[in-house]
Coordinates of C-alpha atoms in Angstrom, one line a residue:
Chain P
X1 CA 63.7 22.5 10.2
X2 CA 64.4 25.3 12.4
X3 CA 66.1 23.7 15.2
X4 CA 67.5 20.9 13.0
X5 CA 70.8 21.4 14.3
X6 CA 70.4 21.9 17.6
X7 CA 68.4 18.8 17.8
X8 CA 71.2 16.8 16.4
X9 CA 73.6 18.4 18.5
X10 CA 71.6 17.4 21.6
X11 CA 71.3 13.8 20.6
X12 CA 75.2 14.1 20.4
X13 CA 75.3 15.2 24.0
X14 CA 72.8 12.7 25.4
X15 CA 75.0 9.7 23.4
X16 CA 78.0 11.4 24.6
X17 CA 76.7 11.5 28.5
X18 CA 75.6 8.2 28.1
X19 CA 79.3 7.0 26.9
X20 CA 80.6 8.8 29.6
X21 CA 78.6 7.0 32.0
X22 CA 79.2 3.4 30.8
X23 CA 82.6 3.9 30.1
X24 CA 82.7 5.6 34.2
X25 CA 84.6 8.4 33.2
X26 CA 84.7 11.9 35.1
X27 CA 81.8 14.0 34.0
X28 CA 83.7 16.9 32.5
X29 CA 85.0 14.9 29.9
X30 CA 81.2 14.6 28.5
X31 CA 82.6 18.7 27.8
X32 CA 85.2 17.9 26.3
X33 CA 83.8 15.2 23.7
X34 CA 81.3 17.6 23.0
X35 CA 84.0 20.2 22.0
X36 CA 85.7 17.5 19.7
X37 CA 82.5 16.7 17.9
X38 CA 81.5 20.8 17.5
X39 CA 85.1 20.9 16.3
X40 CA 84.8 17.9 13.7
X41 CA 81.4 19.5 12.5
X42 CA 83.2 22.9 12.0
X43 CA 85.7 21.2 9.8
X44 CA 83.5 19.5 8.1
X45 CA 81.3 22.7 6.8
X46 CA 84.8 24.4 6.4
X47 CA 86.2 21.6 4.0
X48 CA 82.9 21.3 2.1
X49 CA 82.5 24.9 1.7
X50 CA 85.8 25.1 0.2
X51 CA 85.5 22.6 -2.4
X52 CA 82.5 24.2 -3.7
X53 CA 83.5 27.7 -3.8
X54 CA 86.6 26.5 -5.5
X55 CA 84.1 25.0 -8.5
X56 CA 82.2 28.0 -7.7
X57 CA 85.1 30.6 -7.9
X58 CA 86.4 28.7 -11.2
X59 CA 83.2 28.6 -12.8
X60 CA 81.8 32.6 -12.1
X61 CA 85.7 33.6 -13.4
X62 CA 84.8 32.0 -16.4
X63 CA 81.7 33.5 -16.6
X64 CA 83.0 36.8 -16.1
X65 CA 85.6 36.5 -19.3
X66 CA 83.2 34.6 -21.7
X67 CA 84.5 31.6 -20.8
X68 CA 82.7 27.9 -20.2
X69 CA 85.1 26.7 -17.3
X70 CA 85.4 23.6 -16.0
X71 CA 82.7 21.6 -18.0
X72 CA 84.3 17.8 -18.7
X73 CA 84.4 15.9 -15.3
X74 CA 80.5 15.4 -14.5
X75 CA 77.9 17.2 -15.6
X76 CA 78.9 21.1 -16.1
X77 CA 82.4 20.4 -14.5
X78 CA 80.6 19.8 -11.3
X79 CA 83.1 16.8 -10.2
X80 CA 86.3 19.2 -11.0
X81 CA 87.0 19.7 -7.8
X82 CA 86.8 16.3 -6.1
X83 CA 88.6 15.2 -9.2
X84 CA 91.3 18.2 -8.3
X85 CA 91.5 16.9 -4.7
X86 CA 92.1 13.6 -5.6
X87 CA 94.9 14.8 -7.9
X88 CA 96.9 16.4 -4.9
X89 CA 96.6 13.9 -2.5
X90 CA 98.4 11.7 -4.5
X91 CA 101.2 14.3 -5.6
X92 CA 104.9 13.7 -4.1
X93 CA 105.5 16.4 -1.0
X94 CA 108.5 18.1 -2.5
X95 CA 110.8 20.0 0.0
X96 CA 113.7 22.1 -1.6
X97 CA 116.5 20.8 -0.7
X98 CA 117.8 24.5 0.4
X99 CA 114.7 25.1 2.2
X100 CA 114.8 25.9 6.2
X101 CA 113.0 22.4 6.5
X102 CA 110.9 22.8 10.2
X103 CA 109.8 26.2 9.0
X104 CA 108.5 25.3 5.4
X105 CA 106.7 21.7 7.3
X106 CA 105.7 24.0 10.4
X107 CA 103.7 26.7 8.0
X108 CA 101.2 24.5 5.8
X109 CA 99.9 23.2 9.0
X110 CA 100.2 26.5 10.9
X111 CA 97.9 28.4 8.1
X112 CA 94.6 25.9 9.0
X113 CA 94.8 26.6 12.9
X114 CA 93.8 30.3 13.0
X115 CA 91.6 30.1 10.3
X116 CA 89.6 27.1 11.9
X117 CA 89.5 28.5 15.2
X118 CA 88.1 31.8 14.4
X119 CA 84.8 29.4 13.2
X120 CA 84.3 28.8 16.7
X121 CA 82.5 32.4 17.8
X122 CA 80.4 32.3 14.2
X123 CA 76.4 32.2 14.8
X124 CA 75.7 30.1 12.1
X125 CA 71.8 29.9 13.4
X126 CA 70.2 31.3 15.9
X127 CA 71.5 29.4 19.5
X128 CA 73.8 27.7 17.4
X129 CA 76.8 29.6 18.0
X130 CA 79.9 27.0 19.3
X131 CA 80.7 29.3 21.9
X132 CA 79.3 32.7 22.8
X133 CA 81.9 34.5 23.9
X134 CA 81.4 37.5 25.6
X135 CA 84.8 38.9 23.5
X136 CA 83.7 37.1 20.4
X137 CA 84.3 39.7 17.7
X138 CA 87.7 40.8 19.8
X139 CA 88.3 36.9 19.8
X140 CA 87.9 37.1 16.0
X141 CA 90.2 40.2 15.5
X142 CA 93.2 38.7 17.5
X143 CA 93.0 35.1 16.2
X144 CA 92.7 36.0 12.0
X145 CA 95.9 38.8 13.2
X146 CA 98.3 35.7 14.0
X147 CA 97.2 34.2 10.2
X148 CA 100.5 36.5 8.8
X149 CA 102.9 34.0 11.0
X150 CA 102.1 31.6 9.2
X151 CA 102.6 33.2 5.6
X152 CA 105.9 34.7 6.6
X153 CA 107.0 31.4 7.7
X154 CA 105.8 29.3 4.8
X155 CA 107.9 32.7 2.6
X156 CA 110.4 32.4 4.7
X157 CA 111.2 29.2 4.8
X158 CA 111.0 28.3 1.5
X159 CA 114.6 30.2 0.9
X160 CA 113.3 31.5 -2.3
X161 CA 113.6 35.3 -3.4
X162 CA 109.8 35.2 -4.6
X163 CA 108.6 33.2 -1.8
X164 CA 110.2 36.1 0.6
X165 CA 109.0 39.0 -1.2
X166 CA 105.9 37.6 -1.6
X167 CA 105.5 37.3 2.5
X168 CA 107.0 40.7 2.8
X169 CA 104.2 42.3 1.3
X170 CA 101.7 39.8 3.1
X171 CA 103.1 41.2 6.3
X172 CA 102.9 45.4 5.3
X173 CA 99.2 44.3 3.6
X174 CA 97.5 42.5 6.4
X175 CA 99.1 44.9 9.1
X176 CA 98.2 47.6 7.3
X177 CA 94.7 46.7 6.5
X178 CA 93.8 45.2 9.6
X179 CA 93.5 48.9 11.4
X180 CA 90.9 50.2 8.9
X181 CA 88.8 46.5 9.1
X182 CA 88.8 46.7 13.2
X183 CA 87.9 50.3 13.1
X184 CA 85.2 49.7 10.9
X185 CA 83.8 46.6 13.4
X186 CA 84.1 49.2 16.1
X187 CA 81.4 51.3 14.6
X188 CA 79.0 48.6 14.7
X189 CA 80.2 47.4 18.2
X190 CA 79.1 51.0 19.4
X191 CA 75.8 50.8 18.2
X192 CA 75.4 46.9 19.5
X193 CA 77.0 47.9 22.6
X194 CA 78.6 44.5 23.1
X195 CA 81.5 42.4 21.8
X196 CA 79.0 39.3 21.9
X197 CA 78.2 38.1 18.6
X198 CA 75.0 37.0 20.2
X199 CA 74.1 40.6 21.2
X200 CA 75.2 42.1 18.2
X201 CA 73.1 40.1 16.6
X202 CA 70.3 40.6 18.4
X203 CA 70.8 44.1 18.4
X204 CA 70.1 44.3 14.8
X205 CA 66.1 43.2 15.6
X206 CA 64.8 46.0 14.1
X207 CA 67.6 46.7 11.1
X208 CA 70.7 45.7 10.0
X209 CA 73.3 47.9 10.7
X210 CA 74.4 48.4 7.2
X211 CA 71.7 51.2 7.1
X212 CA 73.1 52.6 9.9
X213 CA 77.0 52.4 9.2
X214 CA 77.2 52.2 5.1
X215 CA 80.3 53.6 5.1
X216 CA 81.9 51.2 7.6
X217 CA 80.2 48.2 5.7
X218 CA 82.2 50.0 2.7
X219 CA 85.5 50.0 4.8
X220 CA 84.8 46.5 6.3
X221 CA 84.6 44.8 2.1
X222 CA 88.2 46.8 1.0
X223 CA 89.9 46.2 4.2
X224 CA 88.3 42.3 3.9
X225 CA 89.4 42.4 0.7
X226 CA 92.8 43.4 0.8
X227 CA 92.9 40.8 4.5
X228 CA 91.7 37.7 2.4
X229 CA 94.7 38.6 -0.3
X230 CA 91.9 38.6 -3.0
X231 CA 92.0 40.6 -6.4
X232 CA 92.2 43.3 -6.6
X233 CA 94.4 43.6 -4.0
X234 CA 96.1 40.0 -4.6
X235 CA 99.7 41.4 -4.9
X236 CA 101.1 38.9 -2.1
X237 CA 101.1 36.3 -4.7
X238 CA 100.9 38.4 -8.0
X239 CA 101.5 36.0 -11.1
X240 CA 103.3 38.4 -13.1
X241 CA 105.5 39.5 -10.9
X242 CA 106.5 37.1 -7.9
X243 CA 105.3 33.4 -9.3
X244 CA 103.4 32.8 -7.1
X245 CA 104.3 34.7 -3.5
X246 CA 104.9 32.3 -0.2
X247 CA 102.9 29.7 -2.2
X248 CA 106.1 29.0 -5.0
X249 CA 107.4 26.1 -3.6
X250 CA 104.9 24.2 -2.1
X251 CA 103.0 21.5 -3.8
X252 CA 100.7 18.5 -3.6
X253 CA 99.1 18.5 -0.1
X254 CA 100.4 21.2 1.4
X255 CA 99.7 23.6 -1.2
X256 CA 96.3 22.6 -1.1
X257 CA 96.6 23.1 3.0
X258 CA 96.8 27.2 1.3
X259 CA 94.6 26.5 -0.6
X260 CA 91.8 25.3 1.6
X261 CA 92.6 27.9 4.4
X262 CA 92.5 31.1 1.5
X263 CA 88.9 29.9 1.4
X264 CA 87.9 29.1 4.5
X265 CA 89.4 32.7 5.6
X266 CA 87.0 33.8 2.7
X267 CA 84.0 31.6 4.2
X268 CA 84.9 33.0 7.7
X269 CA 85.3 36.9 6.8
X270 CA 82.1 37.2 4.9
X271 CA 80.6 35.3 7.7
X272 CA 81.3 37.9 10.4
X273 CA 80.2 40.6 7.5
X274 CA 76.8 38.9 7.5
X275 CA 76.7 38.9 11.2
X276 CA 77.6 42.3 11.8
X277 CA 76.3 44.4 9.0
X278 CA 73.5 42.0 7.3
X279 CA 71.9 41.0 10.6
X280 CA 73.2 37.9 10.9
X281 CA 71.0 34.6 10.9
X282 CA 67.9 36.6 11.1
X283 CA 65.5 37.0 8.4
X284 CA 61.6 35.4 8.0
X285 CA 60.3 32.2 6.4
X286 CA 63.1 30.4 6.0
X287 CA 64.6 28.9 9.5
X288 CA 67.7 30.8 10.6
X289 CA 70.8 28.7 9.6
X290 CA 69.6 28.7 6.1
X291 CA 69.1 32.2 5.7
X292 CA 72.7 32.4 7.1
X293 CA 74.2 30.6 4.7
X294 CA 72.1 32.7 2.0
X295 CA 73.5 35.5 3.9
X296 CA 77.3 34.2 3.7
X297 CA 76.5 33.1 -0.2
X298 CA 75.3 36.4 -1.1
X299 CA 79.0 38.3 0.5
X300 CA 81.1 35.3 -1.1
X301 CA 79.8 35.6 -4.6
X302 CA 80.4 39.8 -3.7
X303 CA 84.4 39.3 -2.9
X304 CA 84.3 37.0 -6.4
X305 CA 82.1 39.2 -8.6
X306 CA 84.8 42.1 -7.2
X307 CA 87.8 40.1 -8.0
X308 CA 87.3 39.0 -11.5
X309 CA 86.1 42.5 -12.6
X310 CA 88.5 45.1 -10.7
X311 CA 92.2 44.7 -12.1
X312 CA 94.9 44.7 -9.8
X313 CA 96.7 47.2 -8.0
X314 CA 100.1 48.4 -7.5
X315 CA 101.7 48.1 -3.8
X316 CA 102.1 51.6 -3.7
X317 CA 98.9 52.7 -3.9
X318 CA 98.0 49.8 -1.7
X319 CA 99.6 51.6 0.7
X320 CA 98.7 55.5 0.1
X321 CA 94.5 53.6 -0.5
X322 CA 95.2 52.5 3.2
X323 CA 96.9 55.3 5.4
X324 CA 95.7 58.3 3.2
X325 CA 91.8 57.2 2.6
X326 CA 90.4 54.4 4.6
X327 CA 92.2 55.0 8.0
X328 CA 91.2 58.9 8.0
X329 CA 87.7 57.5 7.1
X330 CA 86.7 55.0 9.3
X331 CA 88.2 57.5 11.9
X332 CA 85.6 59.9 11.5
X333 CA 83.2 57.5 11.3
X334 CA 84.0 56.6 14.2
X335 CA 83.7 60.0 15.6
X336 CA 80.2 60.0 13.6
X337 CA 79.0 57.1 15.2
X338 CA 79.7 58.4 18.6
X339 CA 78.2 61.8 18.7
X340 CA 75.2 60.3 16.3
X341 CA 75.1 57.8 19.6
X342 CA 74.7 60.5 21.9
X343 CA 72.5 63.0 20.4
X344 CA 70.0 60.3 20.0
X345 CA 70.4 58.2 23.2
X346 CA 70.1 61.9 25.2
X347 CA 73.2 62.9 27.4
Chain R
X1 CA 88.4 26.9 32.9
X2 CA 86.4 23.9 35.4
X3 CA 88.7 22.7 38.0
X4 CA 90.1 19.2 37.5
X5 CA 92.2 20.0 34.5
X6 CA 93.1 23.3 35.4
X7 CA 96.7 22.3 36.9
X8 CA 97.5 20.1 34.0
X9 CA 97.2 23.2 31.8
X10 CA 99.3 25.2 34.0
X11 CA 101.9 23.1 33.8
X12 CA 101.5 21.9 29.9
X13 CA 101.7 26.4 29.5
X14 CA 104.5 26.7 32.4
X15 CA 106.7 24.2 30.7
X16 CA 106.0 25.1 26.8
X17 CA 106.3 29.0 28.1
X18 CA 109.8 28.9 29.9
X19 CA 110.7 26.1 27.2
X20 CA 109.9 28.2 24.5
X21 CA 111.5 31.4 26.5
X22 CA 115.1 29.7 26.7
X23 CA 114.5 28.9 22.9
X24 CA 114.6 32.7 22.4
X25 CA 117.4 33.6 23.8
X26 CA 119.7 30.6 23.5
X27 CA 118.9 29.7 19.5
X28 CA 121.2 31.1 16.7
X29 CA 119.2 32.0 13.8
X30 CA 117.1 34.8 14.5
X31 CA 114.3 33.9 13.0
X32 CA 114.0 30.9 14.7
X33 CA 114.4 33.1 18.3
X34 CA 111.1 35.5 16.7
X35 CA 109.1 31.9 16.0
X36 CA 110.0 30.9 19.7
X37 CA 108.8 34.4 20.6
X38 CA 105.2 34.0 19.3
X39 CA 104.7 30.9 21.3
X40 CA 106.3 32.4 24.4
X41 CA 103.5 35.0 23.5
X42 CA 100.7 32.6 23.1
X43 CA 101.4 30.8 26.6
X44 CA 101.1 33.7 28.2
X45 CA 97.9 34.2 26.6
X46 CA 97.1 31.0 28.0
X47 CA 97.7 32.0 31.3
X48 CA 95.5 34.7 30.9
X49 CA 93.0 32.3 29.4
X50 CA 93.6 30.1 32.9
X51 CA 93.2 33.3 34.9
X52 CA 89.4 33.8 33.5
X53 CA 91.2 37.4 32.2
X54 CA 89.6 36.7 28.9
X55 CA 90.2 39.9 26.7
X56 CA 93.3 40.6 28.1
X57 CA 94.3 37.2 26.7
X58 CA 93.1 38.1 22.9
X59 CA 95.1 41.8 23.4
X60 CA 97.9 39.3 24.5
X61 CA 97.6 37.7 21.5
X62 CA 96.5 40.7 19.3
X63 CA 99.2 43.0 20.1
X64 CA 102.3 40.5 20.5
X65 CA 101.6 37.2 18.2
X66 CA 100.1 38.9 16.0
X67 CA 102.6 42.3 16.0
X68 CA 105.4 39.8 16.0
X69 CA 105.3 39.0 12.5
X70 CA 106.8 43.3 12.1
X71 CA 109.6 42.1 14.7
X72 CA 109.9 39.2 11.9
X73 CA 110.2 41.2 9.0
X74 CA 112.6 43.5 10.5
X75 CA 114.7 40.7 12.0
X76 CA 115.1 39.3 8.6
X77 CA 115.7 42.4 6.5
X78 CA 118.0 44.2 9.1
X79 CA 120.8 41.1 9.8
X80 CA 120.4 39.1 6.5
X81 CA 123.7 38.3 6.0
X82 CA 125.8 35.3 4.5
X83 CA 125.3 32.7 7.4
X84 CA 121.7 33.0 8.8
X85 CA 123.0 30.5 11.5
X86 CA 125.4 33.4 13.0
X87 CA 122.8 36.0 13.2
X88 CA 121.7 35.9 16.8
X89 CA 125.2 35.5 18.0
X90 CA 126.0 34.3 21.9
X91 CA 127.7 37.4 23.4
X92 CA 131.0 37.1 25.9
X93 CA 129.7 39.2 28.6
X94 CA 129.2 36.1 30.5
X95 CA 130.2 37.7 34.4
X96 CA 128.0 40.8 34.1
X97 CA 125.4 39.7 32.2
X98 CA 125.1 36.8 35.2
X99 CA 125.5 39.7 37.6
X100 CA 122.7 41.5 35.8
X101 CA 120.0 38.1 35.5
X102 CA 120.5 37.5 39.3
X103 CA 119.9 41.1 40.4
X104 CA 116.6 40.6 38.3
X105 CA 115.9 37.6 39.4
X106 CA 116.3 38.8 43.2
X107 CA 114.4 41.7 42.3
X108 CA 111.3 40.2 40.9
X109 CA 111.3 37.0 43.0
X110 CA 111.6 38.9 46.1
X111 CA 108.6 41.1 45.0
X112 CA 106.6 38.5 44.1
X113 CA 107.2 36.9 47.3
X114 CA 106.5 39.4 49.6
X115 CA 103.6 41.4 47.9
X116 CA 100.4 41.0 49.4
X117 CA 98.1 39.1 46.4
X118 CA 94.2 39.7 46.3
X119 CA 92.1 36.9 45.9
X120 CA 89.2 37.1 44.8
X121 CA 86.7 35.4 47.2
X122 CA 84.6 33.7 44.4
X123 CA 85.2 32.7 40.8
X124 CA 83.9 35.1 38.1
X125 CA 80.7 34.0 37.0
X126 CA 80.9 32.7 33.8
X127 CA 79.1 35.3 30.9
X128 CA 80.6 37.8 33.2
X129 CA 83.0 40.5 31.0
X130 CA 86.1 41.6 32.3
X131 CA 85.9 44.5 28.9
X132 CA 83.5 46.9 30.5
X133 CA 85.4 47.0 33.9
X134 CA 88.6 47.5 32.3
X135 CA 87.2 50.3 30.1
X136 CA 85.3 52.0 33.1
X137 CA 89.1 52.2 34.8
X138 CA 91.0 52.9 31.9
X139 CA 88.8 56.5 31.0
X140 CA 87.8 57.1 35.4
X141 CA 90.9 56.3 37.2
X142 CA 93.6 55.5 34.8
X143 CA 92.6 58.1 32.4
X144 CA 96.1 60.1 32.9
X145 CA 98.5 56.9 32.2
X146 CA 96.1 56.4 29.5
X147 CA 96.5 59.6 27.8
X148 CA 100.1 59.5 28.6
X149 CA 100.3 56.5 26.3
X150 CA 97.9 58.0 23.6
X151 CA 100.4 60.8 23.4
X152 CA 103.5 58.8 23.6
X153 CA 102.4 56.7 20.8
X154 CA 101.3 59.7 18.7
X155 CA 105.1 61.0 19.4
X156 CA 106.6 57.7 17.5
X157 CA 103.6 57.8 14.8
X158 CA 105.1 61.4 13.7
X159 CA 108.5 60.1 14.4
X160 CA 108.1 57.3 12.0
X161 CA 106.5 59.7 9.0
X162 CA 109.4 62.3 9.8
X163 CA 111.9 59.4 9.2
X164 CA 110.1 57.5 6.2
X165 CA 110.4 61.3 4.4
X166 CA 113.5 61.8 4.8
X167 CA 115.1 65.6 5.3
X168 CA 115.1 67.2 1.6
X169 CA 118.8 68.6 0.8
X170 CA 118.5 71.9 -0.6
X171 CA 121.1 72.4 -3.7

């Protein structure tokens, strides 16, 4: 069990080899089928995840007012969202007439790229890590930091008041938020002494480091919060106020291109929580993947319990939350960390 | 990178850089140029990619692509005006601002041309970091520049409050 998918990935490679032999092609591109097929197995547990935490998200909302939730397609609903995705394919691609057409097209498929790529430094088991850089978290920071492009483009280009305020607060949210969130990873980094997610990992052996950085874990879940545009801090595309942000005018496929990548982001950022507070795939009994996923399950069903109980809150104290509270913070615990560091480690 | 496909990369970057560069300068609607921007932004991270120079790549792509999206913002707030397609307007300065592009051109050319480059006599290995050496010489030898910078951008940080407050006029 433990090795289940590394063993299927090294059948891959030997078919792949062997392909590559028959078919008398160069040996490198053996590499390079190898990184389409980890690339088609990341999309695949990307898409999958997504539908069920969209059945998931649905159902633990409903839970959370008194509500039953989907319940008629299948048993207990469970079909909703295969039923939903069905729906959407089928739905006309609108464009506005007045829309800045390249822009509007450009931005449903620009929002999957980052979002997938960041999957590719995620130890979802132990040795099964795509690739191990030896920037991965850093790789992490600076991919998920181009995701605003892609917003601001799809607001922009829509030509639609909503749509553009919507994206201008994406823009002062995610830049705002992203300093507290990397200074929060740097606390851990510290400790681990590495960018590697392999190292950090490893470094958390003996404990995880939310034991020994609490109040970055603390940082790391508002400033992921208010990065994944979840409630409470879901302003970006507040109902009440501005329909429905960047997302207004998009429908059918493209929408659900959003859609899929609001999730995966989800998927992605409580997978690097796991890994760098929770101790990643680590963890006895169960082999490591599993207890990965567990891991990632247990953070998910976190960021939902947190949205559908916390109401939302208004940009301006968005703003004063960020600069006045969490940057100060996860300053001094970065100062913390470091003289902690060195009256334990001897100067 | 492994070496057979290296120069077809280089020249899929060169051309979708410089492309993408032109794009910048000579397209009308701003926000178009700022697009163009990020991918002249992201080729040059790829050239850093190419060069094995691995975290300056992702601070490439960090600091510009992503800080682009500010440039954005401000682009589209600061020239909105009835015609979006007249808002990066061709200027008529078309003698000096030659003059000005060739004495640049000379310039850097002619450096690059006569500067003695280092080579490194063997590729880096591969789980080799470039981070730690670049840290080491940012806080031994560098540390002055470094500082220099720290303080510069603390400068613009209290600039920035000290213009979002605004002076108080006293009645």
């Amino acid at each position: 069990m433990e090795s289940l998918f590394i063993n299927i990935g090294n059948l891959c490679r030997e078919k792949v080899v062997e392909l590559t032999e028959v078919l008398n092609l160069p040996e490198a591109f053996a590499g390079y089928f190898m990184v389409l097929i980890y690339a088609i197995a990341i999309l695949t547990f990307v898409l999958l995840n997504a539908i069920v935490l969209v059945y998931l998200e649905r159902k633990i909302a409903a839970y959370l007012q008194q509500r039953l939730g989907p319940n008629r397609v299948g048993p207990r609903g469970i079909l909703q969202s295969l039923a939903d995705v069905v729906k959407l394919l089928g739905k006309e691609d609108i464009i506005p007439r007045a829309a800045d057409k390249w822009i509007f097209r450009l931005a449903a498929v620009l929002v999957i790229v980052p979002t997938v790529m960041v999957y590719a430094v995620i130890p979802f088991g132990k040795d099964m890590i795509a690739v191990d850089l030896n920037i991965g978290i850093f790789y992490f920071i600076a991919i998920s930091s181009t995701a605003t492009i892609a917003l601001l483009m799809a607001g922009w280009g829509s030509n639609n008041k909503y749509s553009l305020l919507g994206s201008m607060r994406v823009v002062a949210q995610m830049v705002s938020y992203e300093i507290p969130l990397v200074f929060s990873m740097l606390g851990v980094i510290m400790i681990a002494g590495s960018l590697q997610m392999s190292d950090i990992v490893a470094a958390q052996k003996d404990m995880w480091f939310i034991v020994f950085q609490p109040v970055a874990f603390l940082i790391f879940i508002i400033a992921a919060t208010a990065e994944l545009n979840r409630g409470p801090f879901d302003l970006p595309e507040g109902e009440q106020e501005i329909i429905a942000g960047p997302f207004t005018e998009y429908s059918g496929m493209r929408y659900a291109l959003f859609f899929t990548a609001e999730y995966a982001n989800l998927i992605s950022t409580s997978a690097i929580a796991a890994t760098l507070f929770l101790g990643g795939p680590s963890g006895p009994w169960l082999p490591s993947w599993m207890w990965f996923l567990i891991k990632v399950y247990a953070m998910i069903l976190f960021f939902m319990w947190i949205r559908w109980t916390i109401p939302r809150i208004r940009i301006d104290h968005l703003m004063k939350l960020n600069w006045k509270f969490l940057v100060p913070l996860s300053l001094v615990n970065i100062f913390v960390t470091g003289v902690a560091l060195k009256l334990f480690s001897g100067w | 990178m492994s070496g057979m496909a290296s120069p077809v990369i280089f020249w899929v970057l060169a051309v979708v850089t410089v492309g993408a560069g032109l794009a910048v300068a000579l397209t009308r609607n701003i926000v178009h140029s700022a697009l163009f921007l990020v991918l002249t932004f992201i080729g040059t991270a790829g050239f850093f990619m190419l060069l094995e120079a691995d975290f300056l790549a992702a601070v490439q792509i960090l600091i510009y692509a992503g800080g682009v999206s500010v440039l954005l913002v401000f682009g589209v707030m600061l020239t909105r005006h009835g015609n979006i397609k007249l808002s990066n307007p061709l200027n008529r300065y078309k003698i000096t601002g030659g003059i000005v592009a060739a004495l640049l051109l000379l310039l850097t050319g002619g450096l690059i041309l006569y500067s003695e480059w280092e080579v490194s006599p063997e590729a880096l290995r591969e789980q080799e970091s470039t981070v730690s050496a670049i840290a080491v010489s940012m806080l031994s030898e560098y540390v002055i520049p470094f500082e220099a910078a720290a303080l510069l951008l603390l400068v613009a940080l209290i600039g920035a409050v000290l213009l979002a407050k605004g002076v108080k006029h006293s009645k």
